[in-house]
Coordinates of C-alpha atoms in Angstrom, one line a residue:
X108 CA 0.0 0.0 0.0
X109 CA 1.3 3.5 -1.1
X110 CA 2.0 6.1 1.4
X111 CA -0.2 9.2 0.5
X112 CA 1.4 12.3 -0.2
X113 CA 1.1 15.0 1.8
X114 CA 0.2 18.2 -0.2
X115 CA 2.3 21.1 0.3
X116 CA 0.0 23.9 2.7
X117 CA -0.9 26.7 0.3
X118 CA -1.5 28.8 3.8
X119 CA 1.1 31.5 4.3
X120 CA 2.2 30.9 8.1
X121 CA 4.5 33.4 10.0
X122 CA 7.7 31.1 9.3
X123 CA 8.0 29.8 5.8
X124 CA 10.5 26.9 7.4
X125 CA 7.7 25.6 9.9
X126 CA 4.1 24.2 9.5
X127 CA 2.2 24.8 13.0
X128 CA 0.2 22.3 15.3
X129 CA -3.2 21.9 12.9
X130 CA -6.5 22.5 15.0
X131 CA -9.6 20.1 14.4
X132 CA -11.4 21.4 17.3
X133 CA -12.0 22.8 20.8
X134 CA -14.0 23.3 23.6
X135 CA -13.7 25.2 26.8
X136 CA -10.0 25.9 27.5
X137 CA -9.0 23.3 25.2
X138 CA -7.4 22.9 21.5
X139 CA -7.5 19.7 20.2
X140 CA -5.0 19.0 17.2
X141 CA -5.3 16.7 14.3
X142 CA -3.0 13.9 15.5
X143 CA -5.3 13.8 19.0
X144 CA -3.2 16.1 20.8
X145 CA -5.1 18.5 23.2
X146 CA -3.9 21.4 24.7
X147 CA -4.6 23.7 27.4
X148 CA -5.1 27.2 26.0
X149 CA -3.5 29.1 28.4
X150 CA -3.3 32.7 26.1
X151 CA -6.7 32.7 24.2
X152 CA -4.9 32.8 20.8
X153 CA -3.8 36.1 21.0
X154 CA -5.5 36.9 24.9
X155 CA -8.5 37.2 22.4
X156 CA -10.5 33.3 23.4
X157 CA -11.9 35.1 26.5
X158 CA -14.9 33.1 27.3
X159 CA -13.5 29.8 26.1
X160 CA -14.0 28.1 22.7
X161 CA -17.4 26.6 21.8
X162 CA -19.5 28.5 23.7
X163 CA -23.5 27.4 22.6
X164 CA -24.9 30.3 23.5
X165 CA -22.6 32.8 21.1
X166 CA -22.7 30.0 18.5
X167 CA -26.8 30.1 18.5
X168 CA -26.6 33.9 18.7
X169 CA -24.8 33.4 15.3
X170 CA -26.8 31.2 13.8
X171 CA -30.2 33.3 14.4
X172 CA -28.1 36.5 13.0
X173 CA -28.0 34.7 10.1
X174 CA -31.6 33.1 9.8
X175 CA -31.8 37.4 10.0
X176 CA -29.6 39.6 7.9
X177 CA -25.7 38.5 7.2
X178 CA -24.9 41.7 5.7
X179 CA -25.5 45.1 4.7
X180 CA -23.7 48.5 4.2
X181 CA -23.6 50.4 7.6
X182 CA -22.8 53.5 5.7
X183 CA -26.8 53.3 4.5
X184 CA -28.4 51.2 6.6
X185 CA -28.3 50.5 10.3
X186 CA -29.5 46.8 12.0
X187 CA -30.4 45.8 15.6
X188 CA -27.5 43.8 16.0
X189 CA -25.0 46.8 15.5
X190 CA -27.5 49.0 17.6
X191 CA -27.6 46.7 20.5
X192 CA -23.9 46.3 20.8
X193 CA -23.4 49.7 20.4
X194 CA -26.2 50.7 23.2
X195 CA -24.5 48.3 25.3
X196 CA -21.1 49.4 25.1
X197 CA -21.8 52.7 25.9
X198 CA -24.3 52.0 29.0
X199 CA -21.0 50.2 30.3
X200 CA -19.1 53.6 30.7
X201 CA -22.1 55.1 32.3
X202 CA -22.8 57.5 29.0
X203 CA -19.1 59.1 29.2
X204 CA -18.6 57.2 25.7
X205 CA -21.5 58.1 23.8
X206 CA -21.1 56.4 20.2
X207 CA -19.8 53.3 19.2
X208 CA -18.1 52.4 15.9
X209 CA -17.6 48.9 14.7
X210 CA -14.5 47.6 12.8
X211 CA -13.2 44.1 12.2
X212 CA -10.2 44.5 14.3
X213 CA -8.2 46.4 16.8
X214 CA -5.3 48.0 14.2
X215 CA -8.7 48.8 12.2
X216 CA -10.1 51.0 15.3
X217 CA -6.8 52.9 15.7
X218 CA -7.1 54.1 12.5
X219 CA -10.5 54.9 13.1
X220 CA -9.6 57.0 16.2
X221 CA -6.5 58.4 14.5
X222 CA -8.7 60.1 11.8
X223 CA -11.4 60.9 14.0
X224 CA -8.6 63.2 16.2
X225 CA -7.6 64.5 13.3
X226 CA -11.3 65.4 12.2
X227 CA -11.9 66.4 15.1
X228 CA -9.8 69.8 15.2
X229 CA -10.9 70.5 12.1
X230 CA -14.6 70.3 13.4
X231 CA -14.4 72.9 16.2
X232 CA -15.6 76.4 15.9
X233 CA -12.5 77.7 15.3
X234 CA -10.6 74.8 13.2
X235 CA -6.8 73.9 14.0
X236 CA -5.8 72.5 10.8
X237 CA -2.1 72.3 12.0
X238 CA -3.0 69.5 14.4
X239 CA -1.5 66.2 12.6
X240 CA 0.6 65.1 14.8
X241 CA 0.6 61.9 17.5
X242 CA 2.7 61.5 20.6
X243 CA 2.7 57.4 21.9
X244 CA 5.1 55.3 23.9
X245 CA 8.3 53.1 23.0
X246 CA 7.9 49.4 22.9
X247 CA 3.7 50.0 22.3
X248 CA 1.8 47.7 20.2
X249 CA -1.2 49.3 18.4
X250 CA -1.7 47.3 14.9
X251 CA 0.0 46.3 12.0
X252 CA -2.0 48.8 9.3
X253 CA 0.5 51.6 8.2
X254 CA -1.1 54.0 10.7
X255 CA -1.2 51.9 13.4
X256 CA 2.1 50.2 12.8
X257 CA 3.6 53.9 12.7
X258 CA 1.9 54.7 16.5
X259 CA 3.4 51.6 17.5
X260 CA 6.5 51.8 19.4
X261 CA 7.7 48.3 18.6
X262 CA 10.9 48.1 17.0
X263 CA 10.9 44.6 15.6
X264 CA 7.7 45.1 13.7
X265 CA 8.5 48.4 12.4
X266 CA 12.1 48.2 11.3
X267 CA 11.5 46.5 7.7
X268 CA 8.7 49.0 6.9
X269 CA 10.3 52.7 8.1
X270 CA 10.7 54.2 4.9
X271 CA 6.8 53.6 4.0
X272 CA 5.6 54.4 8.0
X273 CA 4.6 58.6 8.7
X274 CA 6.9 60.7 10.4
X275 CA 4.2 62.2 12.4
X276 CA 4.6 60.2 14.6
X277 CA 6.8 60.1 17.9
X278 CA 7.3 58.1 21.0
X279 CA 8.1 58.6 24.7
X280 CA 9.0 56.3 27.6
X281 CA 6.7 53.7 28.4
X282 CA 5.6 53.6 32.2
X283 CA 7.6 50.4 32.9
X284 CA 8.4 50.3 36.6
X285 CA 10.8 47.4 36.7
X286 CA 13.1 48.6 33.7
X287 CA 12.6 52.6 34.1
X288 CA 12.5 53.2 37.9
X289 CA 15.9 54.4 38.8
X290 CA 17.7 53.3 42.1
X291 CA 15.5 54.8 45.5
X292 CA 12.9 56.1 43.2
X293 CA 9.2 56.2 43.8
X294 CA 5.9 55.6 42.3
X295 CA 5.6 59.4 42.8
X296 CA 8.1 61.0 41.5
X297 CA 8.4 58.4 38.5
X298 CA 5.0 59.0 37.3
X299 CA 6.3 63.3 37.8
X300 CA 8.9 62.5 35.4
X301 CA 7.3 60.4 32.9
X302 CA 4.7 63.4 32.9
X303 CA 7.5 65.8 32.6
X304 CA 8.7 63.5 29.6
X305 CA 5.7 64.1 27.6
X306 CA 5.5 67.3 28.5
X307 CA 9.0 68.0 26.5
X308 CA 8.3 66.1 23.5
X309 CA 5.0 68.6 23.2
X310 CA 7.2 71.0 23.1
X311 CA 9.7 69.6 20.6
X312 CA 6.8 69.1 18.0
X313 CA 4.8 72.3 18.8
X314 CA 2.6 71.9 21.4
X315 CA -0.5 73.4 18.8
X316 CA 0.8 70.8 16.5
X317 CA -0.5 67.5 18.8
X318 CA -4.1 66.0 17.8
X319 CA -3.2 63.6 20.7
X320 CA -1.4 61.1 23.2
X321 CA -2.0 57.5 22.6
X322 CA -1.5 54.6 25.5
X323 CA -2.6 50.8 26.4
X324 CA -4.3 51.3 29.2
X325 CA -2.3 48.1 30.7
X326 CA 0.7 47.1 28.1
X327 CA 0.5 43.7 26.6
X328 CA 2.7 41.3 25.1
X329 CA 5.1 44.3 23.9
X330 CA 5.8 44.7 27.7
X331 CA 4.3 41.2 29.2
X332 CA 1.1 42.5 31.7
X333 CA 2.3 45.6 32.7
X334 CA 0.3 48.0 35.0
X335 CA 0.8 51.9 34.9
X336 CA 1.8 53.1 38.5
X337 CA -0.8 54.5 40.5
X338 CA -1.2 58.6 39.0
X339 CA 0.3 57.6 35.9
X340 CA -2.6 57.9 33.2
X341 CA -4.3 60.8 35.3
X342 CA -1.0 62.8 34.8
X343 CA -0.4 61.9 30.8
X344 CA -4.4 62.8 30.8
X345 CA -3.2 66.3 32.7
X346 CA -0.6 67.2 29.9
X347 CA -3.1 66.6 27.2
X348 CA -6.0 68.6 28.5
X349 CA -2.9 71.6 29.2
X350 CA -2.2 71.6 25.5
X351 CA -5.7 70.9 24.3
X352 CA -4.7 67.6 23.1
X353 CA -6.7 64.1 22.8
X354 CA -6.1 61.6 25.7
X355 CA -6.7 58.3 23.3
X356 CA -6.4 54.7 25.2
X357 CA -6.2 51.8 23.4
X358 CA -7.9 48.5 25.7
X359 CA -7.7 45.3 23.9
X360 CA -9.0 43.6 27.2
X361 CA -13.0 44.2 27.5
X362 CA -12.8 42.5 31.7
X363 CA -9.9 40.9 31.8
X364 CA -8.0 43.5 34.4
X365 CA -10.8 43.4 36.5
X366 CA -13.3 45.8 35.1
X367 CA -14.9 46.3 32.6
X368 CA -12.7 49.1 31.4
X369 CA -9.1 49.2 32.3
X370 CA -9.5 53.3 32.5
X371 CA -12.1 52.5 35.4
X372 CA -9.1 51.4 37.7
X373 CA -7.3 54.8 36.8
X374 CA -9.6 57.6 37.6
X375 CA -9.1 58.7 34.3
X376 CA -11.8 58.9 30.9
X377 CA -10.4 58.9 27.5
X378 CA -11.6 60.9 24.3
X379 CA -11.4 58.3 22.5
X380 CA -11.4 54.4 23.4
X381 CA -10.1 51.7 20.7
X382 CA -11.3 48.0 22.0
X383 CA -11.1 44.8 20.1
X384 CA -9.5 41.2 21.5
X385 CA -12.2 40.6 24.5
X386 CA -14.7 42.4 23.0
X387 CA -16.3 39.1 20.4
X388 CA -14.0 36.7 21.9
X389 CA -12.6 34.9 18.8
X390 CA -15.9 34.3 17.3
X391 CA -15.8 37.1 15.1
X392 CA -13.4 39.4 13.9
X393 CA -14.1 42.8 15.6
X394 CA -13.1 45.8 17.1
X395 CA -14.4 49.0 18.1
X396 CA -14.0 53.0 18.0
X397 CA -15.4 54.6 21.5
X398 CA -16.0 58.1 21.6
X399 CA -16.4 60.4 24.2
X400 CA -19.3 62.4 24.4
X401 CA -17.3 65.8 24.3
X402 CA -15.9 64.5 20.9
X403 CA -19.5 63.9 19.8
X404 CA -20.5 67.2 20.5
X405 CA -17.9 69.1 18.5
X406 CA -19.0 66.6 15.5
X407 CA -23.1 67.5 16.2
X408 CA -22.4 71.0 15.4
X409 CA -19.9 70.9 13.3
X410 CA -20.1 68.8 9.7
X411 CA -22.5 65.9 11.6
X412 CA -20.4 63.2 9.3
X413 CA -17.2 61.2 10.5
X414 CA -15.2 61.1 7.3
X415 CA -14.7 57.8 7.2
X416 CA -15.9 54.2 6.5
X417 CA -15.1 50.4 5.7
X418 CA -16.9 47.6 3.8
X419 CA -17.5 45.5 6.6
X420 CA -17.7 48.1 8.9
X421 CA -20.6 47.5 11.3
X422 CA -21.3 43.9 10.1
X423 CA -24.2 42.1 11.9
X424 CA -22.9 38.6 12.4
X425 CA -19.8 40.3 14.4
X426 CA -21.8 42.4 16.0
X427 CA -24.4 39.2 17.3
X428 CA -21.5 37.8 18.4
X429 CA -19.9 40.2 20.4
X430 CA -23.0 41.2 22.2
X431 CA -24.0 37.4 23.1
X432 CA -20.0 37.7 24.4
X433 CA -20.7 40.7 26.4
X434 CA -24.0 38.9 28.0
X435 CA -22.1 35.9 28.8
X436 CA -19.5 37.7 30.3
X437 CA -21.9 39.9 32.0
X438 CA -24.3 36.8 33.2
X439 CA -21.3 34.7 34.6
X440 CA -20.3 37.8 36.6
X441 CA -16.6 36.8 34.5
X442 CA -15.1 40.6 35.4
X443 CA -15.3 39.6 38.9
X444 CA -14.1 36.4 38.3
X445 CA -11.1 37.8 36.2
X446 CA -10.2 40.2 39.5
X447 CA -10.2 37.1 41.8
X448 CA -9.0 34.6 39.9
X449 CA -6.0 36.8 38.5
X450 CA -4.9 37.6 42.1
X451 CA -4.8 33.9 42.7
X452 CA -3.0 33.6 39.5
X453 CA -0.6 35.9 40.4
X454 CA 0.2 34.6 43.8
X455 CA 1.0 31.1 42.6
X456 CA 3.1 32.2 39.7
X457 CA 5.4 34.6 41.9
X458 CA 5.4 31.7 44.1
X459 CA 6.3 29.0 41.7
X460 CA 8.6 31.3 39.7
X461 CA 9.6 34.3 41.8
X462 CA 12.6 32.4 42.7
X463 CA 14.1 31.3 39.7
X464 CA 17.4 32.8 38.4
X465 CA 16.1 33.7 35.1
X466 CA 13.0 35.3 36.6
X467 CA 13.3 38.7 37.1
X468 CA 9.8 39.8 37.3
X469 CA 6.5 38.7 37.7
X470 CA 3.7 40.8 37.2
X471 CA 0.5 41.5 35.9
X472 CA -3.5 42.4 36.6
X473 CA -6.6 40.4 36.6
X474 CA -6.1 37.6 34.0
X475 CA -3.2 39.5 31.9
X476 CA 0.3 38.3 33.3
X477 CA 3.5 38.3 32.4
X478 CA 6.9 37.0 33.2
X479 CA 10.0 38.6 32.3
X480 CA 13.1 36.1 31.8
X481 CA 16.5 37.9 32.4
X482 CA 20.1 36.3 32.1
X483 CA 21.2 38.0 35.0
X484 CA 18.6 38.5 37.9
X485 CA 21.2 41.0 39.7
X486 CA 21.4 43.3 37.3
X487 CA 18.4 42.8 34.8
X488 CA 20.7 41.7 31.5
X489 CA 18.1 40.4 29.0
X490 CA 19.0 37.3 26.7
X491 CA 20.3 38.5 23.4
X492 CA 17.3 38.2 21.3
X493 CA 19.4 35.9 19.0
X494 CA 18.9 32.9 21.8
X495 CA 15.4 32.9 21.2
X496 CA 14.7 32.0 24.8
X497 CA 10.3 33.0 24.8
X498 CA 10.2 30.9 21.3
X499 CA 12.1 28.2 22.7
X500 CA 9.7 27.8 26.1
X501 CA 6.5 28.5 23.8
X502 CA 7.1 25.3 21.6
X503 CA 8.2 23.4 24.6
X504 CA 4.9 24.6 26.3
X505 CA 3.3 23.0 23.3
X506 CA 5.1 20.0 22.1
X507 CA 6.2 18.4 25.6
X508 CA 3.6 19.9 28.7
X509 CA 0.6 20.9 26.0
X510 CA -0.1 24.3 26.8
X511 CA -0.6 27.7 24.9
X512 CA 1.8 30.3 26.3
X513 CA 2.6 33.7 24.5
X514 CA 5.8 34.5 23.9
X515 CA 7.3 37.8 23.7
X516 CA 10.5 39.8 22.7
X517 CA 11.8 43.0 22.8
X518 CA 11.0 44.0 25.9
X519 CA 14.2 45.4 27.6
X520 CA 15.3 47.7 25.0
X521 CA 12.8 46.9 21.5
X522 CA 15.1 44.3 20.6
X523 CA 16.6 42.1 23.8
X524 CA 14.6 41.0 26.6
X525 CA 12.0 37.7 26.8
X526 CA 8.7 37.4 28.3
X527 CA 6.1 34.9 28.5
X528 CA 2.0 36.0 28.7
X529 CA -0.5 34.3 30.3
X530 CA -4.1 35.1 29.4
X531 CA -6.1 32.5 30.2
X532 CA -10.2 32.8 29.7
X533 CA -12.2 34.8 32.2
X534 CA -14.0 32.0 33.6
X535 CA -10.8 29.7 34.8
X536 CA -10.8 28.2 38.4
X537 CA -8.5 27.4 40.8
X538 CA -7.8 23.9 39.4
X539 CA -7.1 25.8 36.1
X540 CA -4.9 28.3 37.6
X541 CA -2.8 25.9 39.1
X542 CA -2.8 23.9 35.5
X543 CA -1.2 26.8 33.9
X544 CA 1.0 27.7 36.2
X545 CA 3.0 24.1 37.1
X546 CA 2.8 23.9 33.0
X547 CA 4.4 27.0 32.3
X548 CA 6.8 27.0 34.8
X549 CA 7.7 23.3 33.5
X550 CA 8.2 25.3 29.8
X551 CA 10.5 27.4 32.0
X552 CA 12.0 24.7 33.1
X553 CA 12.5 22.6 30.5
X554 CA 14.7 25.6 28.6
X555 CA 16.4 27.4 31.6
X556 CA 16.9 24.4 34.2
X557 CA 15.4 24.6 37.7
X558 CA 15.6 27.1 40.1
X559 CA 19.3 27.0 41.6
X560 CA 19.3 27.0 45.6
X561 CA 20.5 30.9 46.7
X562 CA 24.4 31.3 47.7
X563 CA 24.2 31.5 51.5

């Protein structure tokens, strides 16, 4: 008997040189591979699986959109599965947001809010038509779109594509405690000179020249789960408002830090929100634009028309999908769960890892963590990024303990410095937690060696 041969893929995967695990099916936490394999899935693709895979009631939400209207042209008509997402998601922020616009994915919605800022100075009463510039941080993560790629801060991705990105653009220092804290400094007077940071690079540009300042609201694989220090965001927020500039946040999450809204933590609003990842949880491709209700108001009276629009923009089967998301994660009370379960998370992986001489930080909030891997724990040194070290623990997470771990580079300067992410869905227990952490810390493991006792 012949042994079949195996077509070449015709799929264009990230490495030309490698074919990845292929996916039959899953349920719950779990991917199951075509060779029987099943795996735990510990980051939710990309943190975006936030309610599991084969959720019934999302899947029948789906199907009844379809027994309705699959698709029409938002720019002319309107349906009442984009108008019940939309009235949802700006009941959740109390009215401070007061419109909703629907893309098919995160980098689609910062271009959205880019050209809405932008529009948005031209709009007032007296128009500022020199306003076309951007201010966001190094080692950010905001899309891969020309726009967005050229707000993002992260070197690797932009490097091969500078000559086509916009030189409107400019960065500033991340709020990045464990790299950018110098010796006896404190939260205060960190967060003072970040603030004083942006506060120069307004002036370098022209302070009349800045549409706005762009952050995650919590950094994500760029950074690994990092949290802004208490003040931090209120303060950027300060700077803007002095210069009359947009304070635009960029949340991927939709719950998983612990509310609703990361911003909610921070005592801060934003002009303009982007969300995308948690908001239809991997069962459609989505994203959305957020805008403030100050914003709104400058559009009313001004041309009443956002100059702007997308084929799929708007499109009811996303649209079903994230609002049966948002109802499941509302009716399983999973924000609460994501706060609990994320300090639980956090406590077991400090404890499992915090000792290891290759960790040299854990940290994170609600389900979004993230643990940086240093060659020297004394004095921070990253791996050079030539080692490979998150790859190397990702497809050991895979091929020999079965879980789904994110790995990230870049971290300590855009180019050196490893991190592994753990997003896990919102409705994990304490069984779960303590899954992905022996499993990841056995990835760790497997690459690094175990912990070494401590010199006495």
């Amino acid at each position: 008997m012949e042994t079949p041969v195996t077509k070449p893929s015709s799929v264009l995967y990230a490495s030309l040189a490698a074919s990845p695990p292929r996916i039959e099916s899953a349920d719950g936490n779990y991917l199951f591979t075509d060779d029987g394999a099943s795996i735990f899935d510990a980051s939710g693709g990309a943190a975006v699986a936030c309610i599991g895979h084969n959720n019934s009631r999302v899947k029948r939400a789906v199907a009844n959109q379809l027994d309705k209207i699959s698709y029409c042209f938002s720019p002319w008509f309107s349906t009442s599965a984009y108008e019940n997402l939309a009235q949802y998601l700006t009941a959740s922020t109390n009215g401070e947001m007061e419109k909703v616009f629907v893309v098919g994915s995160g980098a689609e919605a910062v271009e959205a809010a880019l050209k809405m800022a932008r529009q948005y100075y031209l709009e007032l009463p007296e128009p500022q038509p020199q306003r076309c510039r951007f201010i966001a941080r190094d080692r950010s993560y905001h899309g891969n779109t020309l726009g967005s790629l050229s707000l993002s801060g992260h070197k690797a991705r932009r490097t091969p594509f500078e000559p086509l990105l916009s030189q409107q653009f400019s960065h500033v220092s991340p709020c990045y405690a464990y790299r950018g804290k110098k010796q006896g400094e404190g939260d205060d007077q960190y967060t003072s000179r970040l603030a004083q940071e942006l506060e120069d690079e307004f002036q370098r540009v022209g302070p009349s020249k800045v549409c706005g300042f762009v952050a995650e609201t919590v950094a994500g694989l760029t950074l690994g789960g990092v949290a802004a220090t208490p003040g931090y965001l209120k303060a950027m927020k300060e700077v803007c408002d002095r210069h009359g500039a947009l304070f635009i946040l960029d949340e991927a999450g939709m719950g998983r830090t612990g509310t609703l809204h990361a911003w909610e933590q921070e005592g801060v609003v934003p002009h303009l929100q982007t969300v995308a990842k948690g908001l239809g949880a991997g069962y459609a491709a989505i994203g959305a634009l957020m805008v403030h209700k100050d914003v709104v108001d400058v559009f009313s009276k001004g041309s009443k028309a956002f100059v702007h629009f997308q084929t799929y923009h708007g499109h009811p089967l996303a649209c079903a999908a994230a609002y049966e998301v948002q109802q499941v994660i509302k009716d399983e009370d999973l924000v609460s769960n994501c706060h609990k379960m994320g300090e639980y998370l956090g406590r077991l992986l400090s404890k499992r890892l915090g000792s290891h001489h290759n960790v040299g930080d854990v940290r994170g909030r609600g389900l979004l963590w993230g643990v940086e891997l240093v060659k020297d724990k004394a004095t921070k040194t990253p791996f050079p990024a030539q080692d490979k070290i998150a790859p190397a623990i990702h497809a050991a997470g895979l091929s020999k303990f079965s879980i789904s771990l994110i790995p990230g580079g870049g971290v300590a300067d855009g180019t050196h410095g490893d991190v592994m992410v753990i997003t896990p869905a919102y409705n994990i227990n304490e069984a779960d937690a303590q899954l992905i952490v022996e499993k990841a810390a056995l990835a760790i493991e497997h690459v690094l060696g175990p912990a070494r006792p401590s010199r006495l």
